[in-house]
Short mmCIF file of C-alpha atoms in Angstrom, two decimals:
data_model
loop_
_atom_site.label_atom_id
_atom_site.label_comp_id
_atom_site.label_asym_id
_atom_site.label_seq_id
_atom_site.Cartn_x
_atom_site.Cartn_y
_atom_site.Cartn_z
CA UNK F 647 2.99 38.45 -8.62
CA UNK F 648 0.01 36.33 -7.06
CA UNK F 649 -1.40 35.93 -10.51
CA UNK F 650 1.76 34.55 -11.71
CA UNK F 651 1.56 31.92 -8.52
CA UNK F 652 -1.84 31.30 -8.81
CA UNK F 653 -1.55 30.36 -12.81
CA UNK F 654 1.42 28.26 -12.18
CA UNK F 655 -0.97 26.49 -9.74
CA UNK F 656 -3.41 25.86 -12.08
CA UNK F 657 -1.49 24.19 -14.62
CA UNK F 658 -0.20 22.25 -11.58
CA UNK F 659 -3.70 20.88 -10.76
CA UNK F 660 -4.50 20.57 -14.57
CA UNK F 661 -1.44 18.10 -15.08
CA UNK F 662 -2.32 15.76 -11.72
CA UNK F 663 -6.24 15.29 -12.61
CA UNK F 664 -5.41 15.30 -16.51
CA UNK F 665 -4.60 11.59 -15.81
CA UNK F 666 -8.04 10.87 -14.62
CA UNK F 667 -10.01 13.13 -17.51
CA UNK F 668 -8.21 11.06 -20.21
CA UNK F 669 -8.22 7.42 -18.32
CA UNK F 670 -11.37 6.01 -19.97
CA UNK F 671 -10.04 7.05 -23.29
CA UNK F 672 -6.78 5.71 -22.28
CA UNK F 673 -8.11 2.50 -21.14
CA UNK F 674 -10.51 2.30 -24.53
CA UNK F 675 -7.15 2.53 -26.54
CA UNK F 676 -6.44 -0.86 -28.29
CA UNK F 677 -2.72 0.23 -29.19
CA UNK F 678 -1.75 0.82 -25.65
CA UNK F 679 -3.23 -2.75 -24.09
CA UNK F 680 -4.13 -0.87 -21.15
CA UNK F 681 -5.35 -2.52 -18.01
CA UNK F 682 -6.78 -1.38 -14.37
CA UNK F 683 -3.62 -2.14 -12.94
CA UNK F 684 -1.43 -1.10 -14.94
CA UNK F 685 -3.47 2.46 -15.28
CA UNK F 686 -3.78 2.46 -11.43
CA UNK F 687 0.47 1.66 -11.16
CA UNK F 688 0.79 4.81 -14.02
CA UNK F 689 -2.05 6.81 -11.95
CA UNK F 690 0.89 7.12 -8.70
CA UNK F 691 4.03 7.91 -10.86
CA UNK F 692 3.15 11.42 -11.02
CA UNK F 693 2.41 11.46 -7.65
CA UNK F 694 5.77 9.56 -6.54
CA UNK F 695 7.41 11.99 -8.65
CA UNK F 696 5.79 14.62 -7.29
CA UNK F 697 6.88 13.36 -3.51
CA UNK F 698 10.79 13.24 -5.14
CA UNK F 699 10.29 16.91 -6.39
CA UNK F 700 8.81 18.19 -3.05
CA UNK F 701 11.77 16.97 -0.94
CA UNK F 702 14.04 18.27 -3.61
CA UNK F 703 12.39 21.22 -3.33
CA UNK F 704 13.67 22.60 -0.40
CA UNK F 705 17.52 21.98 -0.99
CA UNK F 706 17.00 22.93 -4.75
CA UNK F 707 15.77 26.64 -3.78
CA UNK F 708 18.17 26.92 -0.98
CA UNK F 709 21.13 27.04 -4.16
CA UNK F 710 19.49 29.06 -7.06
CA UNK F 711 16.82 30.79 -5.23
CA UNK F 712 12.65 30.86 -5.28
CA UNK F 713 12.41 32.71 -8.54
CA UNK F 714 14.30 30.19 -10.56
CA UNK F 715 13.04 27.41 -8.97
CA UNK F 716 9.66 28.30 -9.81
CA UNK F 717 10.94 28.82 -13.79
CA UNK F 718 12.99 25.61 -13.63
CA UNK F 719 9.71 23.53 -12.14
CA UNK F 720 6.95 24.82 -14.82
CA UNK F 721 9.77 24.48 -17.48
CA UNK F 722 10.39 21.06 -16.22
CA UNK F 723 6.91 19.84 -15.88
CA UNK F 724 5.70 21.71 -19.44
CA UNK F 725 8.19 19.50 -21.64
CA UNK F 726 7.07 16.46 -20.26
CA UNK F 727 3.65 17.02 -20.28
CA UNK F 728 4.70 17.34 -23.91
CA UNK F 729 6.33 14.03 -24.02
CA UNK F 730 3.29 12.20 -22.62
CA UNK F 731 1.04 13.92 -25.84
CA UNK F 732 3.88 12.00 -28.05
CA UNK F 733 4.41 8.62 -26.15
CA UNK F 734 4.82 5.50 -28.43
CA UNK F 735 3.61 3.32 -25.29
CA UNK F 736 2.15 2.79 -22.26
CA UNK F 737 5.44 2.33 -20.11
CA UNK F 738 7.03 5.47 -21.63
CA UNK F 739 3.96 7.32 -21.17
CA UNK F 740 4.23 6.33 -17.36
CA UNK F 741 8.00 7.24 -17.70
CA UNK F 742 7.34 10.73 -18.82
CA UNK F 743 4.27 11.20 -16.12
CA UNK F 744 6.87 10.28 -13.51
CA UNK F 745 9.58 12.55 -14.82
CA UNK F 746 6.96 15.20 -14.99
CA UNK F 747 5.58 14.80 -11.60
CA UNK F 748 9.11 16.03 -10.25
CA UNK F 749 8.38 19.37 -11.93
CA UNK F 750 4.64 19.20 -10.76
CA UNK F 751 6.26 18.91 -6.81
CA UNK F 752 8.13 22.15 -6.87
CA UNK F 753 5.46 24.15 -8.24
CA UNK F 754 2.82 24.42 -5.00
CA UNK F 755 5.80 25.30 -2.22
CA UNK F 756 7.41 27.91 -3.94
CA UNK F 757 4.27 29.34 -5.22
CA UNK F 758 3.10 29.24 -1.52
CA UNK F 759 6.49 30.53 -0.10
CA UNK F 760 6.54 33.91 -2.62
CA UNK F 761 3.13 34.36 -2.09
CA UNK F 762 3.30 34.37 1.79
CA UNK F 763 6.16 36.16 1.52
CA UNK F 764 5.26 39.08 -0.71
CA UNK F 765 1.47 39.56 -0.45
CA UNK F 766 0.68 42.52 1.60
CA UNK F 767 0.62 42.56 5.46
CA UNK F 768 -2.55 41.29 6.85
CA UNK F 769 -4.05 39.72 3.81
CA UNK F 770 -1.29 36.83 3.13
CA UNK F 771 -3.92 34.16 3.96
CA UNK F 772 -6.41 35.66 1.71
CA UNK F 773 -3.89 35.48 -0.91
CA UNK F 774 -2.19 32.33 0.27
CA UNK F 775 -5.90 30.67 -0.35
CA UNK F 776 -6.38 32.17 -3.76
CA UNK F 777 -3.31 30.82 -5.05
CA UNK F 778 -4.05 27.15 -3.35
CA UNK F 779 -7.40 27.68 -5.22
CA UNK F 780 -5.78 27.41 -8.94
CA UNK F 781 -5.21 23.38 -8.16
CA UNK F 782 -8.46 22.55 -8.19
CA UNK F 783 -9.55 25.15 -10.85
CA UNK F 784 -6.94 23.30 -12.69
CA UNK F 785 -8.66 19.97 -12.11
CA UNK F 786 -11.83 21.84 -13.51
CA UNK F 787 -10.16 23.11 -16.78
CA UNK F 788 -8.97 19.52 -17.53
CA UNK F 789 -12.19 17.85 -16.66
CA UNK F 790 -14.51 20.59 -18.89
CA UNK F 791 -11.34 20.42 -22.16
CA UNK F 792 -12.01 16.49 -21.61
CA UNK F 793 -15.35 16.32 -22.02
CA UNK F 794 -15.30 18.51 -24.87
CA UNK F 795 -12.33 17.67 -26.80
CA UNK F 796 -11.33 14.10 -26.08
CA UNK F 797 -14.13 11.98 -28.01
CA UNK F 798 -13.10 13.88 -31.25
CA UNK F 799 -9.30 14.53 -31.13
CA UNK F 800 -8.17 11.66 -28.17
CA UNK F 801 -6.66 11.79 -25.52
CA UNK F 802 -3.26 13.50 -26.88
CA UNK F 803 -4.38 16.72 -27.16
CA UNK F 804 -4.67 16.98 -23.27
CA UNK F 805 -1.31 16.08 -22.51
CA UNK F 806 0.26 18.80 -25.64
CA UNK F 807 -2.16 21.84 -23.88
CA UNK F 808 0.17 20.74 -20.63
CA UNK F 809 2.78 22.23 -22.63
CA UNK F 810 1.49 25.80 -22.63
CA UNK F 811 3.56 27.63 -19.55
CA UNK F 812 6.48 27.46 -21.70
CA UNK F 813 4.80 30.21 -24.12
CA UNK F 814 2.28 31.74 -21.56
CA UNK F 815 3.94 31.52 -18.37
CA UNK F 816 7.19 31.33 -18.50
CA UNK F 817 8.30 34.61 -20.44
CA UNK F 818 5.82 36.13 -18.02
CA UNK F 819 7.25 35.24 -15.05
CA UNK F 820 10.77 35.70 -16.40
CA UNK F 821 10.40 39.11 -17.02
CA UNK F 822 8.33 40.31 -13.53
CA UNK F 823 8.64 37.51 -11.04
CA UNK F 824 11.11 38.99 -8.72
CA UNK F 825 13.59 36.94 -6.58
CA UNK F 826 12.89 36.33 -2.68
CA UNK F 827 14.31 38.98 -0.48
CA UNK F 828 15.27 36.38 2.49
CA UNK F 829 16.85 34.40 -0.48
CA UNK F 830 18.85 37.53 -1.52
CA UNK F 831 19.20 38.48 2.02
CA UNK F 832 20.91 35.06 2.72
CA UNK F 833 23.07 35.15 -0.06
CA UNK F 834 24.75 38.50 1.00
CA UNK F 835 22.79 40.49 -2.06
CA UNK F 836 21.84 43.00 0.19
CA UNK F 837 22.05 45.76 -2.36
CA UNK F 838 18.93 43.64 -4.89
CA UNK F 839 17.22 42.60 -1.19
CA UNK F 840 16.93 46.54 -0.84
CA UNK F 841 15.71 46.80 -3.96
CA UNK F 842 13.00 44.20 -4.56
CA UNK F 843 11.77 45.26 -0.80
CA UNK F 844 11.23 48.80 -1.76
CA UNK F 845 9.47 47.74 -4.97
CA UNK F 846 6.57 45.70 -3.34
CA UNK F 847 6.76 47.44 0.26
CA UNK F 848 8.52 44.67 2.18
CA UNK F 849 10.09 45.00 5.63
CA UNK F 850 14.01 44.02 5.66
CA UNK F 851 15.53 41.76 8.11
CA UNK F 852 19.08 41.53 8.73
CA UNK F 853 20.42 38.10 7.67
CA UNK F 854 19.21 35.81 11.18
CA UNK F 855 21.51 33.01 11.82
CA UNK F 856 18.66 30.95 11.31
CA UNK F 857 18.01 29.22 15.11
CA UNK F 858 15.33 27.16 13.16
CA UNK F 859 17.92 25.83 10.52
CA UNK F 860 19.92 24.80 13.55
CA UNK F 861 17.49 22.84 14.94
CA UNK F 862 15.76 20.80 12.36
CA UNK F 863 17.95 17.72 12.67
CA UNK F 864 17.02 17.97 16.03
CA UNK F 865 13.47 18.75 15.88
CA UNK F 866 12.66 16.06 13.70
CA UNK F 867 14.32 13.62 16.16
CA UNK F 868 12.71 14.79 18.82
CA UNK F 869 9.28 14.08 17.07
CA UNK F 870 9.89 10.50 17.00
CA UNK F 871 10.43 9.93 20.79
CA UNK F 872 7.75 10.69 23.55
CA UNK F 873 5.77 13.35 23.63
CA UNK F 874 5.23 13.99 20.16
CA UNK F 875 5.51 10.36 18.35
CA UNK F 876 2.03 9.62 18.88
CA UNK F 877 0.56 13.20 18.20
CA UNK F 878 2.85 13.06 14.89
CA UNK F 879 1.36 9.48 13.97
CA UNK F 880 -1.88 10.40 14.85
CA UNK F 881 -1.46 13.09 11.78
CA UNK F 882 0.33 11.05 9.27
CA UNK F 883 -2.07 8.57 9.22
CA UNK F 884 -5.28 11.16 8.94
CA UNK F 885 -2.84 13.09 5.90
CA UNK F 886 -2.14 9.48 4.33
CA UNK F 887 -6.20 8.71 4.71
CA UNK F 888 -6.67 12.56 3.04
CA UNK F 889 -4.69 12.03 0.44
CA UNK F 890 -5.39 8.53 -0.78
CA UNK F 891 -9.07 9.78 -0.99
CA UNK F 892 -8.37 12.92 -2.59
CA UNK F 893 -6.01 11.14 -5.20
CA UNK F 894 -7.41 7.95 -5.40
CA UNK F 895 -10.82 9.49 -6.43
CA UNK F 896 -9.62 12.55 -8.65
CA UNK F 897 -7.73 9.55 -10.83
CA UNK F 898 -10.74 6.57 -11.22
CA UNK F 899 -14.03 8.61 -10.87
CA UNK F 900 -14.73 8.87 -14.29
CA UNK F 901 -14.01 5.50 -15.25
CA UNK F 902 -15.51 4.20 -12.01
CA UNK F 903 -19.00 6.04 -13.93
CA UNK F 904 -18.30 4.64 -16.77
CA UNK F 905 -18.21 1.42 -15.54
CA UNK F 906 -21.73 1.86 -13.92
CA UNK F 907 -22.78 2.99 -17.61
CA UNK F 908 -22.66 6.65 -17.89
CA UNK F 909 -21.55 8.10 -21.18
CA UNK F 910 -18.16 9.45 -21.55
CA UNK F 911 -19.54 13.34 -21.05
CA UNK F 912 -21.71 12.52 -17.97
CA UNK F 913 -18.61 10.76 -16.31
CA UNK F 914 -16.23 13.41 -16.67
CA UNK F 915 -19.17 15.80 -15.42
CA UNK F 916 -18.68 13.97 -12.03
CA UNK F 917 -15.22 14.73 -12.05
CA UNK F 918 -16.39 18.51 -11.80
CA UNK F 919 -18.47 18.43 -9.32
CA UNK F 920 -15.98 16.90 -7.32
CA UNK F 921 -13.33 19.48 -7.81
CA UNK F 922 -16.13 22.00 -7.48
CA UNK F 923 -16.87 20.25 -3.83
CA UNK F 924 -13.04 20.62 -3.04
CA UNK F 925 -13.57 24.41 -3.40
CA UNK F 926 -16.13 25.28 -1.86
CA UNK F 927 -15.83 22.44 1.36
CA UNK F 928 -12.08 24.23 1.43
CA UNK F 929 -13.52 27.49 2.19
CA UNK F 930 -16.87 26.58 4.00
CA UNK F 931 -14.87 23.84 6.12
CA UNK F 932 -11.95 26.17 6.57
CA UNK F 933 -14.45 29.21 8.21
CA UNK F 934 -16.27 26.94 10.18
CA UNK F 935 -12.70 25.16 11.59
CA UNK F 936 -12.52 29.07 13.08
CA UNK F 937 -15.60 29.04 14.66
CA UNK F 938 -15.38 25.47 16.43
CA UNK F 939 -12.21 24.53 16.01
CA UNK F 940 -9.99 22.08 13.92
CA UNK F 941 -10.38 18.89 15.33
CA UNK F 942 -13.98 18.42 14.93
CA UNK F 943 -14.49 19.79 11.28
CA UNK F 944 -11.57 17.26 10.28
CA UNK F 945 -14.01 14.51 12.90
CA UNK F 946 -16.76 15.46 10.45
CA UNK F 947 -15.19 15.97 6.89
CA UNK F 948 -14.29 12.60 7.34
CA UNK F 949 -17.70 11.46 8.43
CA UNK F 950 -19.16 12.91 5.05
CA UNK F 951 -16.72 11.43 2.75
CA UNK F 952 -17.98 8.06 4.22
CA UNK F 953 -21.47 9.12 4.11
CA UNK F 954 -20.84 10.06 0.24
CA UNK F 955 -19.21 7.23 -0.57
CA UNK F 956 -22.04 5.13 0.45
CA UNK F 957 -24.51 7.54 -0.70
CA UNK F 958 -22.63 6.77 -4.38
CA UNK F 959 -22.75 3.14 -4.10
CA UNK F 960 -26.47 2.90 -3.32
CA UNK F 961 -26.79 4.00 -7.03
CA UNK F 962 -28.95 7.01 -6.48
CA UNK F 963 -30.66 9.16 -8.71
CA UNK F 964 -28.45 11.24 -10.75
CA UNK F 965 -29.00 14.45 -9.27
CA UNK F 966 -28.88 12.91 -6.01
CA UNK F 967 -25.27 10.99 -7.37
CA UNK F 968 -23.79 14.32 -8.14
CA UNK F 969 -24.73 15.96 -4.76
CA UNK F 970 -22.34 12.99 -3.45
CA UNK F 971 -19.62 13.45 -5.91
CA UNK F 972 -19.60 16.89 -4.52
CA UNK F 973 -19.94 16.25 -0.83
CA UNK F 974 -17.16 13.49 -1.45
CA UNK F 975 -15.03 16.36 -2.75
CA UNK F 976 -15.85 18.22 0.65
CA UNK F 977 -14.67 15.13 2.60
CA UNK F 978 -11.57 14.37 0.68
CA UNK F 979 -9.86 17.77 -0.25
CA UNK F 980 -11.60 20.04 1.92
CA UNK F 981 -10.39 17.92 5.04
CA UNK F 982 -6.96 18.08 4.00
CA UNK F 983 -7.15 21.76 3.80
CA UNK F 984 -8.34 22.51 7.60
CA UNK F 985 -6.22 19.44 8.56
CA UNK F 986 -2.92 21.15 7.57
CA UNK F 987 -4.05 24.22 9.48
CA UNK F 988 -4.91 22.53 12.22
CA UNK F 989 -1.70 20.20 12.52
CA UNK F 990 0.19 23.28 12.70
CA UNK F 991 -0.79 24.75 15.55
CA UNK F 992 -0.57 21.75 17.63
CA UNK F 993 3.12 21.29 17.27
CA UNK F 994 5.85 23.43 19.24
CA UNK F 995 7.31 26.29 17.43
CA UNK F 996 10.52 24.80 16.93
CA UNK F 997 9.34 21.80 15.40
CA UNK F 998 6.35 22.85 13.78
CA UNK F 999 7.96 23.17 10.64
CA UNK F 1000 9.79 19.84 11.04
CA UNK F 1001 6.31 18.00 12.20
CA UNK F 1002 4.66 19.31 8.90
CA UNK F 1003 7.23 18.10 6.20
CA UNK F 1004 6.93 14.91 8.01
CA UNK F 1005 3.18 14.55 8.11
CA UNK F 1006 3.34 15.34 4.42
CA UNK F 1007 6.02 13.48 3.33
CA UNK F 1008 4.17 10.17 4.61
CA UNK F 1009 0.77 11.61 4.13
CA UNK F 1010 1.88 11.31 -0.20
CA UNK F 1011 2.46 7.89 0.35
CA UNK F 1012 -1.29 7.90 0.60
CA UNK F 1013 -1.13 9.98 -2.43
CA UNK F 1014 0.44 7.61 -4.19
CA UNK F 1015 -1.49 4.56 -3.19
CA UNK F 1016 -4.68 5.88 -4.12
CA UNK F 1017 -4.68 5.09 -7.93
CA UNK F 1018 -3.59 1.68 -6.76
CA UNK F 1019 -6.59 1.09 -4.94
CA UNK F 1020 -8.49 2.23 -7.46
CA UNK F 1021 -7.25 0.17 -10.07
CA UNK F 1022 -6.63 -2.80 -8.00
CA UNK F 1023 -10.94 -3.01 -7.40
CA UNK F 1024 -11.02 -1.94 -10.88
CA UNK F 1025 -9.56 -5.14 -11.95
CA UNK F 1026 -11.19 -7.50 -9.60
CA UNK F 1027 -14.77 -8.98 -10.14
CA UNK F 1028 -16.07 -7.64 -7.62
CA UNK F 1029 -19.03 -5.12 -8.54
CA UNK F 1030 -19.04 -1.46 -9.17
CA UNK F 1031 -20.12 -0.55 -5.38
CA UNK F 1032 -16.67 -1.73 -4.08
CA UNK F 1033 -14.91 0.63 -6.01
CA UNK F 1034 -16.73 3.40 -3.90
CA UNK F 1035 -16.47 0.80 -0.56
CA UNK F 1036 -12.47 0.40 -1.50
CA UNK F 1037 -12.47 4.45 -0.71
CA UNK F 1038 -15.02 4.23 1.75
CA UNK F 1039 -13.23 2.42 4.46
CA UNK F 1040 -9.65 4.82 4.60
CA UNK F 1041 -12.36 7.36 5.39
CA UNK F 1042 -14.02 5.63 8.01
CA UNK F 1043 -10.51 4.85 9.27
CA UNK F 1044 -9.66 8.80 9.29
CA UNK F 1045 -12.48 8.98 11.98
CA UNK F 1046 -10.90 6.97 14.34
CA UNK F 1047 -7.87 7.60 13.93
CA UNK F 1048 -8.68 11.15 14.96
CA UNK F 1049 -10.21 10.41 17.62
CA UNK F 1050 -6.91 9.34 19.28
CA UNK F 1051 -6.22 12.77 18.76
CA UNK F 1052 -7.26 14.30 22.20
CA UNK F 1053 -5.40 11.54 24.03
CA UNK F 1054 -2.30 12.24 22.09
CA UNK F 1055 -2.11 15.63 22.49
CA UNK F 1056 -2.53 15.59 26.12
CA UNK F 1057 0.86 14.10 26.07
CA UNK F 1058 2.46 16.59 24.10
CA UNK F 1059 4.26 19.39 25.07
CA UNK F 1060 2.73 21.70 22.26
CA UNK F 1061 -0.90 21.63 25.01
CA UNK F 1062 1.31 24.07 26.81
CA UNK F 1063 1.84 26.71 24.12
CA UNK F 1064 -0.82 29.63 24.12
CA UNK F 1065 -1.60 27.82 20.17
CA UNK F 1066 -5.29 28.61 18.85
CA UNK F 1067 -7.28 25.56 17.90
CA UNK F 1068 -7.49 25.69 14.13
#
């Protein structure tokens, strides 16, 4: 069940940093006419797509159900992966990586929900982090495949391996994956609830009338009027900063090396030990958010992304260059990671849920802006060290803007829940 979630996840990741593995070879392909803006405008359609299937997401599964949303997603996502591999062009290559991004946004929630759900009592966040895990062991299958497989076959070939859930995935997870029991549950399959919760061991709830259904429209008004506006912008703006680095980076780092004369191999190399920094600053940053609490490990992932950053465009020695790349990882993805934890236990219970689809929903706006940035400096004259100061400053914007935290919750009503600093 969690391996089925977790490899899901992993073709997820591989499909949202393929972009960046192949965008020097992309960019080096006369046929195409590709330039920095255009790449960094084809860079966010995945990710705008992947906003579109996220908030689909939700109402989608409420009508067929977790299990065949999951199918439907990696189906979706698999065939146009495929497309991309065949693309006469550079506008129906974007197309087909917008199309394919839907797919790519349904993939993470329901592999979180059925692994939450289903994962035994007591370990769901153990499992619940080994399934987040796959995205950016994903992003370090596509970047190691690149480096060995793009200078002699293109960049093609990367897009067609997208394709292979449909034959090792799909028939898996068709046969075993079993259906939510508070899906079946809601539907009035009580009988198959039974069933599927006897299998794996689950407790069975009586359909709830669902108080926190009946309150959403509610709750998310209520976050945009005093006290929680400014705790909820406070937030955004940090998940918009996290995601613009995390995005912005994982799509123009290799090129960005290229561009300050590293071979193709080399500048994919980077693009490892970034992803490698993401997993390990997740789980380091994540521990040490439990020992001292959330607010200053986000305070401080933020503070080394900047200090990377300008560590990278001092031009350092290479060993010192990849100890950035990494630490830059740490600051972009492994910030996001303790700040999602953290956001959730500042918000009342019954608008918790409501605050965090909001914070996310704006914080992929940032998601999608960061291949802009990228290939906005990309195309300007201005010299390689801005492409590291055009990600440089959102981070040291992240600091201050939580630093308005404190004030902001003082307002809100969650400081008088009994919620544990995270």
């Amino acid at each position: 069940m969690v391996a089925i979630c977790f490899t899901a996840v992993v073709f997820d990741g591989y499909d949202l940093i393929v972009y960046g593995a192949t965008l020097p070879s992309i960019l080096a392909y006369q046929e195409w006419q590709m330039t920095p803006v255009l790449a960094g405008l084809i860079g966010s359609y995945a990710l705008a797509g992947m906003l579109v299937g996220t908030l689909l997401c939700g109402v989608v599964t409420d009508m067929i159900g977790r299990r065949r949303m999951m199918l439907a997603s990696i189906v979706w996502f698999s065939l146009f992966m495929g497309a991309c591999a065949i693309a006469p062009n550079a506008q129906v290559f974007g197309l087909f990586r917008l199309l394919a991004g839907i797919g790519l946004g349904g993939v993470l929630p329901t592999a979180v929900a059925l692994t939450v759900e289903f994962a035994p009592k007591g370990r769901r966040n153990f499992f619940n982090a080994m399934t987040c895990s796959g995205y950016s062991i994903g992003a370090i299958i596509a970047s190691l495949l690149a480096i060995v497989l793009v200078q002699d076959h293109g960049f093609r070939v990367m897009y067609a391996i997208g394709t292979l859930p449909l034959v090792l995935l799909v028939p898996l997870a068709w046969k075993v994956l079993p259906e939510s029991v508070e899906y079946l549950m809601a539907k009035g399959k009580t009988a198959e609830a039974h069933q599927v919760a006897k299998r794996f061991g689950l407790p069975v709830a009586e359909p709830a009338t669902a108080p926190e259904a009946r309150t959403t429209a509610k709750g998310v008004l209520r976050l945009f009027r005093p006290p929680y506006v400014a705790l909820l912008m406070v937030f955004a703006g940090a998940c918009l900063i996290g995601q613009l680095l995390t995005y912005g980076l994982n799509t123009w780092l290799p090129q960005i090396m290229r561009t300050a004369g590293y071979p193709l191999g080399p500048a994919l190399q980077f693009l490892v030990a970034l992803s490698l920094g993401a997993i390990v600053g997740a789980l380091v940053l994540s521990a040490l958010a439990d020992r001292v609490g959330g607010r200053i490990v986000v305070i401080g992932g933020f503070v080394v992304a900047v200090v990377s950053l300008l560590l990278m465009s001092m031009n350092p020695p290479t060993a010192a260059l990849y100890l950035a790349v990494a630490l830059a990882g740490v600051g972009a993805n492994g910030t996001m990671v303790v700040l999602n934890g953290y956001a959730a236990t500042q918000f009342a219970a019954d608008v918790r849920a409501s605050a965090l689809g909001v914070m996310m929903g704006i914080g992929k706006m940032g998601a999608v802006l960061g291949p802009l940035v990228g290939g906005w400096v990309m195309a300007s004259d201005l010299g390689v060290e801005w492409s590291f100061y055009a990600f440089l400053l959102p981070a040291a914007v992240g600091v201050v803007i939580m630093f308005f935290d404190r004030g902001a919750r003082m307002t809100s009503e969650a400081v008088r829940e009994p919620v544990v600093e995270r």
